[in-house]
Amino acid sequence: MIFGYARVSTQEQNLDRQLDSLKVAGAEEIIQEKITGTKADRPELNRLLDKLRKNDVILVTDLTRLSRSTKDLFSLVDQIEKNGANIKSLKESWLDTTTPQGKLMFTFMAGISQFERDLISQRTKEGLEAARARGKKGGRKPKLDDNKKKAIYELYQQKKTTVKDLCNMFGISKPTLYKVIELSLIHI
């Protein structure tokens, strides 16, 4: 079975161009959706994925109708292939998992994407190591111990020290200061 999937982002947009292209390309059933592509939960796409069987094909006019990110696309293609089905894009001819060449191209593109993610990860690690070598520490600041929390609360209650000075004194933000005070009030 060849399923077409047509999507636009808003209710005001029109699906006619996609529907016409999918029909001409041989879609036997077309699933339509009017929802932004950035939403992970697309009910009609999920319904389509649930009904896929071995050798079915999902046909889209272009990849932007199916997903907004490479990560999402690879996840969807993986889900489609687990059902024994395939995907084909009319605009991006390299995405056609119904052919050995299309599968190779998709695998190649997936490999490039993974390579890019690995490079970003490697650069991040190298940057953190370089920062540590210069004495900088990354991550969250250590939590305040009970003695510091008590001191913050007492100084705040005395109303002799400004909020800004308290924050500077203990190296904390205003939200953290107010959270310490709020929690101290609860435990009184």
JSON list of C-alpha atoms in Angstrom, two decimals:
[
{"chain": "A", "resi": 1, "resn": "MET", "atom": "CA", "xyz": [0.00, 0.00, 0.00]},
{"chain": "A", "resi": 2, "resn": "ILE", "atom": "CA", "xyz": [1.27, 3.49, -0.84]},
{"chain": "A", "resi": 3, "resn": "PHE", "atom": "CA", "xyz": [0.28, 6.04, 1.80]},
{"chain": "A", "resi": 4, "resn": "GLY", "atom": "CA", "xyz": [0.63, 9.73, 1.15]},
{"chain": "A", "resi": 5, "resn": "TYR", "atom": "CA", "xyz": [1.27, 12.07, 4.07]},
{"chain": "A", "resi": 6, "resn": "ALA", "atom": "CA", "xyz": [0.37, 15.73, 3.61]},
{"chain": "A", "resi": 7, "resn": "ARG", "atom": "CA", "xyz": [0.84, 18.34, 6.33]},
{"chain": "A", "resi": 8, "resn": "VAL", "atom": "CA", "xyz": [0.58, 22.10, 6.69]},
{"chain": "A", "resi": 9, "resn": "SER", "atom": "CA", "xyz": [1.38, 24.08, 9.82]},
{"chain": "A", "resi": 10, "resn": "THR", "atom": "CA", "xyz": [-1.85, 26.04, 10.31]},
{"chain": "A", "resi": 11, "resn": "GLN", "atom": "CA", "xyz": [-5.57, 25.58, 9.75]},
{"chain": "A", "resi": 12, "resn": "GLU", "atom": "CA", "xyz": [-5.55, 28.47, 7.25]},
{"chain": "A", "resi": 13, "resn": "GLN", "atom": "CA", "xyz": [-3.02, 26.82, 4.94]},
{"chain": "A", "resi": 14, "resn": "ASN", "atom": "CA", "xyz": [-4.12, 24.71, 2.00]},
{"chain": "A", "resi": 15, "resn": "LEU", "atom": "CA", "xyz": [-3.17, 21.08, 1.32]},
{"chain": "A", "resi": 16, "resn": "ASP", "atom": "CA", "xyz": [-4.30, 21.01, -2.35]},
{"chain": "A", "resi": 17, "resn": "ARG", "atom": "CA", "xyz": [-0.83, 21.20, -3.95]},
{"chain": "A", "resi": 18, "resn": "GLN", "atom": "CA", "xyz": [0.47, 18.33, -1.81]},
{"chain": "A", "resi": 19, "resn": "LEU", "atom": "CA", "xyz": [-2.67, 16.24, -2.33]},
{"chain": "A", "resi": 20, "resn": "ASP", "atom": "CA", "xyz": [-2.46, 16.65, -6.11]},
{"chain": "A", "resi": 21, "resn": "SER", "atom": "CA", "xyz": [1.24, 15.69, -6.19]},
{"chain": "A", "resi": 22, "resn": "LEU", "atom": "CA", "xyz": [0.71, 12.65, -3.98]},
{"chain": "A", "resi": 23, "resn": "LYS", "atom": "CA", "xyz": [-2.22, 11.40, -6.09]},
{"chain": "A", "resi": 24, "resn": "VAL", "atom": "CA", "xyz": [-0.21, 11.77, -9.32]},
{"chain": "A", "resi": 25, "resn": "ALA", "atom": "CA", "xyz": [2.69, 9.89, -7.70]},
{"chain": "A", "resi": 26, "resn": "GLY", "atom": "CA", "xyz": [0.41, 6.93, -6.90]},
{"chain": "A", "resi": 27, "resn": "ALA", "atom": "CA", "xyz": [-0.72, 7.40, -3.29]},
{"chain": "A", "resi": 28, "resn": "GLU", "atom": "CA", "xyz": [-3.60, 5.03, -2.62]},
{"chain": "A", "resi": 29, "resn": "GLU", "atom": "CA", "xyz": [-4.56, 6.61, 0.70]},
{"chain": "A", "resi": 30, "resn": "ILE", "atom": "CA", "xyz": [-3.58, 10.09, 1.87]},
{"chain": "A", "resi": 31, "resn": "ILE", "atom": "CA", "xyz": [-3.32, 11.06, 5.51]},
{"chain": "A", "resi": 32, "resn": "GLN", "atom": "CA", "xyz": [-3.78, 14.80, 6.04]},
{"chain": "A", "resi": 33, "resn": "GLU", "atom": "CA", "xyz": [-2.74, 16.91, 8.99]},
{"chain": "A", "resi": 34, "resn": "LYS", "atom": "CA", "xyz": [-2.89, 20.57, 9.90]},
{"chain": "A", "resi": 35, "resn": "ILE", "atom": "CA", "xyz": [-0.42, 20.91, 12.75]},
{"chain": "A", "resi": 36, "resn": "THR", "atom": "CA", "xyz": [3.02, 22.44, 13.18]},
{"chain": "A", "resi": 37, "resn": "GLY", "atom": "CA", "xyz": [5.91, 20.13, 12.32]},
{"chain": "A", "resi": 38, "resn": "THR", "atom": "CA", "xyz": [7.74, 21.09, 15.50]},
{"chain": "A", "resi": 39, "resn": "LYS", "atom": "CA", "xyz": [5.22, 19.18, 17.62]},
{"chain": "A", "resi": 40, "resn": "ALA", "atom": "CA", "xyz": [6.42, 15.71, 18.55]},
{"chain": "A", "resi": 41, "resn": "ASP", "atom": "CA", "xyz": [2.86, 14.45, 18.86]},
{"chain": "A", "resi": 42, "resn": "ARG", "atom": "CA", "xyz": [1.22, 14.53, 15.44]},
{"chain": "A", "resi": 43, "resn": "PRO", "atom": "CA", "xyz": [-1.90, 12.36, 15.81]},
{"chain": "A", "resi": 44, "resn": "GLU", "atom": "CA", "xyz": [-2.44, 11.62, 12.12]},
{"chain": "A", "resi": 45, "resn": "LEU", "atom": "CA", "xyz": [1.23, 10.76, 11.51]},
{"chain": "A", "resi": 46, "resn": "ASN", "atom": "CA", "xyz": [1.14, 8.49, 14.58]},
{"chain": "A", "resi": 47, "resn": "ARG", "atom": "CA", "xyz": [-2.01, 6.82, 13.21]},
{"chain": "A", "resi": 48, "resn": "LEU", "atom": "CA", "xyz": [-0.24, 6.28, 9.88]},
{"chain": "A", "resi": 49, "resn": "LEU", "atom": "CA", "xyz": [2.84, 4.81, 11.56]},
{"chain": "A", "resi": 50, "resn": "ASP", "atom": "CA", "xyz": [0.61, 2.41, 13.53]},
{"chain": "A", "resi": 51, "resn": "LYS", "atom": "CA", "xyz": [-1.09, 1.08, 10.40]},
{"chain": "A", "resi": 52, "resn": "LEU", "atom": "CA", "xyz": [2.12, 0.47, 8.40]},
{"chain": "A", "resi": 53, "resn": "ARG", "atom": "CA", "xyz": [2.79, -3.08, 7.27]},
{"chain": "A", "resi": 54, "resn": "LYS", "atom": "CA", "xyz": [5.65, -4.82, 5.48]},
{"chain": "A", "resi": 55, "resn": "ASN", "atom": "CA", "xyz": [6.40, -3.32, 2.04]},
{"chain": "A", "resi": 56, "resn": "ASP", "atom": "CA", "xyz": [4.10, -0.29, 2.55]},
{"chain": "A", "resi": 57, "resn": "VAL", "atom": "CA", "xyz": [5.47, 3.05, 1.38]},
{"chain": "A", "resi": 58, "resn": "ILE", "atom": "CA", "xyz": [5.00, 6.50, 2.90]},
{"chain": "A", "resi": 59, "resn": "LEU", "atom": "CA", "xyz": [5.13, 9.14, 0.20]},
{"chain": "A", "resi": 60, "resn": "VAL", "atom": "CA", "xyz": [5.73, 12.82, 1.04]},
{"chain": "A", "resi": 61, "resn": "THR", "atom": "CA", "xyz": [6.07, 15.79, -1.28]},
{"chain": "A", "resi": 62, "resn": "ASP", "atom": "CA", "xyz": [9.14, 16.96, 0.62]},
{"chain": "A", "resi": 63, "resn": "LEU", "atom": "CA", "xyz": [10.91, 16.28, 3.90]},
{"chain": "A", "resi": 64, "resn": "THR", "atom": "CA", "xyz": [9.71, 19.46, 5.59]},
{"chain": "A", "resi": 65, "resn": "ARG", "atom": "CA", "xyz": [6.22, 17.95, 5.56]},
{"chain": "A", "resi": 66, "resn": "LEU", "atom": "CA", "xyz": [7.47, 14.99, 7.58]},
{"chain": "A", "resi": 67, "resn": "SER", "atom": "CA", "xyz": [9.94, 16.52, 10.02]},
{"chain": "A", "resi": 68, "resn": "ARG", "atom": "CA", "xyz": [11.67, 19.74, 11.00]},
{"chain": "A", "resi": 69, "resn": "SER", "atom": "CA", "xyz": [14.95, 18.28, 12.22]},
{"chain": "A", "resi": 70, "resn": "THR", "atom": "CA", "xyz": [17.44, 15.70, 11.05]},
{"chain": "A", "resi": 71, "resn": "LYS", "atom": "CA", "xyz": [17.19, 13.89, 14.37]},
{"chain": "A", "resi": 72, "resn": "ASP", "atom": "CA", "xyz": [13.40, 13.63, 14.05]},
{"chain": "A", "resi": 73, "resn": "LEU", "atom": "CA", "xyz": [13.70, 12.46, 10.44]},
{"chain": "A", "resi": 74, "resn": "PHE", "atom": "CA", "xyz": [16.14, 9.67, 11.32]},
{"chain": "A", "resi": 75, "resn": "SER", "atom": "CA", "xyz": [13.93, 8.59, 14.19]},
{"chain": "A", "resi": 76, "resn": "LEU", "atom": "CA", "xyz": [10.86, 8.46, 11.91]},
{"chain": "A", "resi": 77, "resn": "VAL", "atom": "CA", "xyz": [12.68, 6.56, 9.16]},
{"chain": "A", "resi": 78, "resn": "ASP", "atom": "CA", "xyz": [13.95, 4.09, 11.76]},
{"chain": "A", "resi": 79, "resn": "GLN", "atom": "CA", "xyz": [10.39, 3.58, 13.02]},
{"chain": "A", "resi": 80, "resn": "ILE", "atom": "CA", "xyz": [9.11, 3.12, 9.44]},
{"chain": "A", "resi": 81, "resn": "GLU", "atom": "CA", "xyz": [11.83, 0.58, 8.63]},
{"chain": "A", "resi": 82, "resn": "LYS", "atom": "CA", "xyz": [11.11, -1.39, 11.83]},
{"chain": "A", "resi": 83, "resn": "ASN", "atom": "CA", "xyz": [7.64, -1.97, 10.40]},
{"chain": "A", "resi": 84, "resn": "GLY", "atom": "CA", "xyz": [9.22, -3.30, 7.20]},
{"chain": "A", "resi": 85, "resn": "ALA", "atom": "CA", "xyz": [7.94, -0.25, 5.31]},
{"chain": "A", "resi": 86, "resn": "ASN", "atom": "CA", "xyz": [9.72, 2.39, 3.23]},
{"chain": "A", "resi": 87, "resn": "ILE", "atom": "CA", "xyz": [9.66, 6.14, 2.71]},
{"chain": "A", "resi": 88, "resn": "LYS", "atom": "CA", "xyz": [9.96, 8.19, -0.43]},
{"chain": "A", "resi": 89, "resn": "SER", "atom": "CA", "xyz": [10.17, 11.95, -0.97]},
{"chain": "A", "resi": 90, "resn": "LEU", "atom": "CA", "xyz": [9.11, 13.44, -4.28]},
{"chain": "A", "resi": 91, "resn": "LYS", "atom": "CA", "xyz": [11.34, 16.51, -3.92]},
{"chain": "A", "resi": 92, "resn": "GLU", "atom": "CA", "xyz": [14.44, 14.91, -2.35]},
{"chain": "A", "resi": 93, "resn": "SER", "atom": "CA", "xyz": [15.12, 12.05, -4.74]},
{"chain": "A", "resi": 94, "resn": "TRP", "atom": "CA", "xyz": [17.93, 10.76, -2.52]},
{"chain": "A", "resi": 95, "resn": "LEU", "atom": "CA", "xyz": [15.32, 9.75, 0.09]},
{"chain": "A", "resi": 96, "resn": "ASP", "atom": "CA", "xyz": [13.79, 6.63, -1.37]},
{"chain": "A", "resi": 97, "resn": "THR", "atom": "CA", "xyz": [14.30, 3.60, 0.84]},
{"chain": "A", "resi": 98, "resn": "THR", "atom": "CA", "xyz": [12.43, 1.45, -1.70]},
{"chain": "A", "resi": 99, "resn": "THR", "atom": "CA", "xyz": [15.66, 1.16, -3.72]},
{"chain": "A", "resi": 100, "resn": "PRO", "atom": "CA", "xyz": [19.15, -0.03, -2.72]},
{"chain": "A", "resi": 101, "resn": "GLN", "atom": "CA", "xyz": [20.60, 3.30, -3.93]},
{"chain": "A", "resi": 102, "resn": "GLY", "atom": "CA", "xyz": [18.08, 5.26, -1.84]},
{"chain": "A", "resi": 103, "resn": "LYS", "atom": "CA", "xyz": [18.89, 3.19, 1.25]},
{"chain": "A", "resi": 104, "resn": "LEU", "atom": "CA", "xyz": [22.59, 3.78, 0.65]},
{"chain": "A", "resi": 105, "resn": "MET", "atom": "CA", "xyz": [22.08, 7.54, 0.31]},
{"chain": "A", "resi": 106, "resn": "PHE", "atom": "CA", "xyz": [19.97, 7.69, 3.45]},
{"chain": "A", "resi": 107, "resn": "THR", "atom": "CA", "xyz": [22.56, 5.65, 5.37]},
{"chain": "A", "resi": 108, "resn": "PHE", "atom": "CA", "xyz": [25.26, 7.99, 4.06]},
{"chain": "A", "resi": 109, "resn": "MET", "atom": "CA", "xyz": [23.29, 11.07, 5.17]},
{"chain": "A", "resi": 110, "resn": "ALA", "atom": "CA", "xyz": [22.62, 9.47, 8.58]},
{"chain": "A", "resi": 111, "resn": "GLY", "atom": "CA", "xyz": [26.35, 8.79, 8.91]},
{"chain": "A", "resi": 112, "resn": "ILE", "atom": "CA", "xyz": [27.20, 12.41, 8.13]},
{"chain": "A", "resi": 113, "resn": "SER", "atom": "CA", "xyz": [24.65, 13.57, 10.69]},
{"chain": "A", "resi": 114, "resn": "GLN", "atom": "CA", "xyz": [26.10, 11.24, 13.36]},
{"chain": "A", "resi": 115, "resn": "PHE", "atom": "CA", "xyz": [29.61, 12.42, 12.45]},
{"chain": "A", "resi": 116, "resn": "GLU", "atom": "CA", "xyz": [28.50, 16.02, 12.95]},
{"chain": "A", "resi": 117, "resn": "ARG", "atom": "CA", "xyz": [26.98, 15.20, 16.38]},
{"chain": "A", "resi": 118, "resn": "ASP", "atom": "CA", "xyz": [30.19, 13.38, 17.38]},
{"chain": "A", "resi": 119, "resn": "LEU", "atom": "CA", "xyz": [32.34, 16.35, 16.32]},
{"chain": "A", "resi": 120, "resn": "ILE", "atom": "CA", "xyz": [30.22, 18.73, 18.39]},
{"chain": "A", "resi": 121, "resn": "SER", "atom": "CA", "xyz": [30.54, 16.41, 21.38]},
{"chain": "A", "resi": 122, "resn": "GLN", "atom": "CA", "xyz": [34.30, 16.15, 20.91]},
{"chain": "A", "resi": 123, "resn": "ARG", "atom": "CA", "xyz": [34.72, 19.94, 20.65]},
{"chain": "A", "resi": 124, "resn": "THR", "atom": "CA", "xyz": [32.63, 20.42, 23.78]},
{"chain": "A", "resi": 125, "resn": "LYS", "atom": "CA", "xyz": [34.77, 17.96, 25.75]},
{"chain": "A", "resi": 126, "resn": "GLU", "atom": "CA", "xyz": [37.97, 19.61, 24.50]},
{"chain": "A", "resi": 127, "resn": "GLY", "atom": "CA", "xyz": [36.63, 23.04, 25.47]},
{"chain": "A", "resi": 128, "resn": "LEU", "atom": "CA", "xyz": [35.74, 21.84, 28.97]},
{"chain": "A", "resi": 129, "resn": "GLU", "atom": "CA", "xyz": [39.19, 20.27, 29.39]},
{"chain": "A", "resi": 130, "resn": "ALA", "atom": "CA", "xyz": [40.89, 23.49, 28.26]},
{"chain": "A", "resi": 131, "resn": "ALA", "atom": "CA", "xyz": [38.76, 25.50, 30.71]},
{"chain": "A", "resi": 132, "resn": "ARG", "atom": "CA", "xyz": [39.60, 23.10, 33.58]},
{"chain": "A", "resi": 133, "resn": "ALA", "atom": "CA", "xyz": [43.30, 23.39, 32.73]},
{"chain": "A", "resi": 134, "resn": "ARG", "atom": "CA", "xyz": [42.94, 27.14, 33.26]},
{"chain": "A", "resi": 135, "resn": "GLY", "atom": "CA", "xyz": [41.28, 26.58, 36.64]},
{"chain": "A", "resi": 136, "resn": "LYS", "atom": "CA", "xyz": [37.69, 27.12, 35.57]},
{"chain": "A", "resi": 137, "resn": "LYS", "atom": "CA", "xyz": [34.99, 24.78, 36.72]},
{"chain": "A", "resi": 138, "resn": "GLY", "atom": "CA", "xyz": [31.90, 24.06, 34.70]},
{"chain": "A", "resi": 139, "resn": "GLY", "atom": "CA", "xyz": [28.50, 22.98, 35.84]},
{"chain": "A", "resi": 140, "resn": "ARG", "atom": "CA", "xyz": [26.35, 24.06, 38.72]},
{"chain": "A", "resi": 141, "resn": "LYS", "atom": "CA", "xyz": [27.74, 25.79, 41.76]},
{"chain": "A", "resi": 142, "resn": "PRO", "atom": "CA", "xyz": [27.92, 23.72, 44.92]},
{"chain": "A", "resi": 143, "resn": "LYS", "atom": "CA", "xyz": [24.78, 23.69, 47.03]},
{"chain": "A", "resi": 144, "resn": "LEU", "atom": "CA", "xyz": [24.62, 25.89, 50.09]},
{"chain": "A", "resi": 145, "resn": "ASP", "atom": "CA", "xyz": [25.22, 24.06, 53.34]},
{"chain": "A", "resi": 146, "resn": "ASP", "atom": "CA", "xyz": [22.83, 24.46, 56.29]},
{"chain": "A", "resi": 147, "resn": "ASN", "atom": "CA", "xyz": [25.10, 26.96, 58.09]},
{"chain": "A", "resi": 148, "resn": "LYS", "atom": "CA", "xyz": [25.13, 29.30, 55.09]},
{"chain": "A", "resi": 149, "resn": "LYS", "atom": "CA", "xyz": [21.37, 28.97, 54.66]},
{"chain": "A", "resi": 150, "resn": "LYS", "atom": "CA", "xyz": [20.86, 29.85, 58.32]},
{"chain": "A", "resi": 151, "resn": "ALA", "atom": "CA", "xyz": [23.19, 32.86, 58.00]},
{"chain": "A", "resi": 152, "resn": "ILE", "atom": "CA", "xyz": [21.36, 34.07, 54.88]},
{"chain": "A", "resi": 153, "resn": "TYR", "atom": "CA", "xyz": [18.00, 33.79, 56.62]},
{"chain": "A", "resi": 154, "resn": "GLU", "atom": "CA", "xyz": [19.22, 35.59, 59.77]},
{"chain": "A", "resi": 155, "resn": "LEU", "atom": "CA", "xyz": [20.86, 38.44, 57.84]},
{"chain": "A", "resi": 156, "resn": "TYR", "atom": "CA", "xyz": [17.75, 38.82, 55.69]},
{"chain": "A", "resi": 157, "resn": "GLN", "atom": "CA", "xyz": [15.49, 38.98, 58.77]},
{"chain": "A", "resi": 158, "resn": "GLN", "atom": "CA", "xyz": [17.68, 41.68, 60.37]},
{"chain": "A", "resi": 159, "resn": "LYS", "atom": "CA", "xyz": [16.93, 43.92, 57.36]},
{"chain": "A", "resi": 160, "resn": "LYS", "atom": "CA", "xyz": [20.36, 45.58, 57.64]},
{"chain": "A", "resi": 161, "resn": "THR", "atom": "CA", "xyz": [21.81, 44.04, 54.47]},
{"chain": "A", "resi": 162, "resn": "THR", "atom": "CA", "xyz": [20.34, 44.59, 51.01]},
{"chain": "A", "resi": 163, "resn": "VAL", "atom": "CA", "xyz": [19.24, 41.64, 48.88]},
{"chain": "A", "resi": 164, "resn": "LYS", "atom": "CA", "xyz": [21.91, 42.54, 46.34]},
{"chain": "A", "resi": 165, "resn": "ASP", "atom": "CA", "xyz": [24.63, 42.53, 49.01]},
{"chain": "A", "resi": 166, "resn": "LEU", "atom": "CA", "xyz": [23.42, 39.19, 50.38]},
{"chain": "A", "resi": 167, "resn": "CYS", "atom": "CA", "xyz": [23.57, 37.69, 46.90]},
{"chain": "A", "resi": 168, "resn": "ASN", "atom": "CA", "xyz": [27.09, 39.02, 46.35]},
{"chain": "A", "resi": 169, "resn": "MET", "atom": "CA", "xyz": [28.21, 37.91, 49.82]},
{"chain": "A", "resi": 170, "resn": "PHE", "atom": "CA", "xyz": [27.14, 34.30, 49.26]},
{"chain": "A", "resi": 171, "resn": "GLY", "atom": "CA", "xyz": [27.63, 34.17, 45.48]},
{"chain": "A", "resi": 172, "resn": "ILE", "atom": "CA", "xyz": [23.99, 33.33, 44.74]},
{"chain": "A", "resi": 173, "resn": "SER", "atom": "CA", "xyz": [21.23, 34.71, 42.56]},
{"chain": "A", "resi": 174, "resn": "LYS", "atom": "CA", "xyz": [18.11, 36.49, 43.80]},
{"chain": "A", "resi": 175, "resn": "PRO", "atom": "CA", "xyz": [15.86, 33.50, 43.03]},
{"chain": "A", "resi": 176, "resn": "THR", "atom": "CA", "xyz": [18.19, 31.26, 45.06]},
{"chain": "A", "resi": 177, "resn": "LEU", "atom": "CA", "xyz": [18.17, 33.75, 47.94]},
{"chain": "A", "resi": 178, "resn": "TYR", "atom": "CA", "xyz": [14.38, 33.89, 47.99]},
{"chain": "A", "resi": 179, "resn": "LYS", "atom": "CA", "xyz": [14.15, 30.11, 47.79]},
{"chain": "A", "resi": 180, "resn": "VAL", "atom": "CA", "xyz": [16.47, 29.77, 50.81]},
{"chain": "A", "resi": 181, "resn": "ILE", "atom": "CA", "xyz": [14.33, 32.24, 52.74]},
{"chain": "A", "resi": 182, "resn": "GLU", "atom": "CA", "xyz": [11.09, 30.52, 51.70]},
{"chain": "A", "resi": 183, "resn": "LEU", "atom": "CA", "xyz": [12.41, 27.10, 52.74]},
{"chain": "A", "resi": 184, "resn": "SER", "atom": "CA", "xyz": [13.71, 28.52, 56.02]},
{"chain": "A", "resi": 185, "resn": "LEU", "atom": "CA", "xyz": [10.23, 29.88, 56.80]},
{"chain": "A", "resi": 186, "resn": "ILE", "atom": "CA", "xyz": [8.75, 26.42, 56.18]},
{"chain": "A", "resi": 187, "resn": "HIS", "atom": "CA", "xyz": [11.18, 24.78, 58.61]},
{"chain": "A", "resi": 188, "resn": "ILE", "atom": "CA", "xyz": [10.60, 27.27, 61.44]}
]
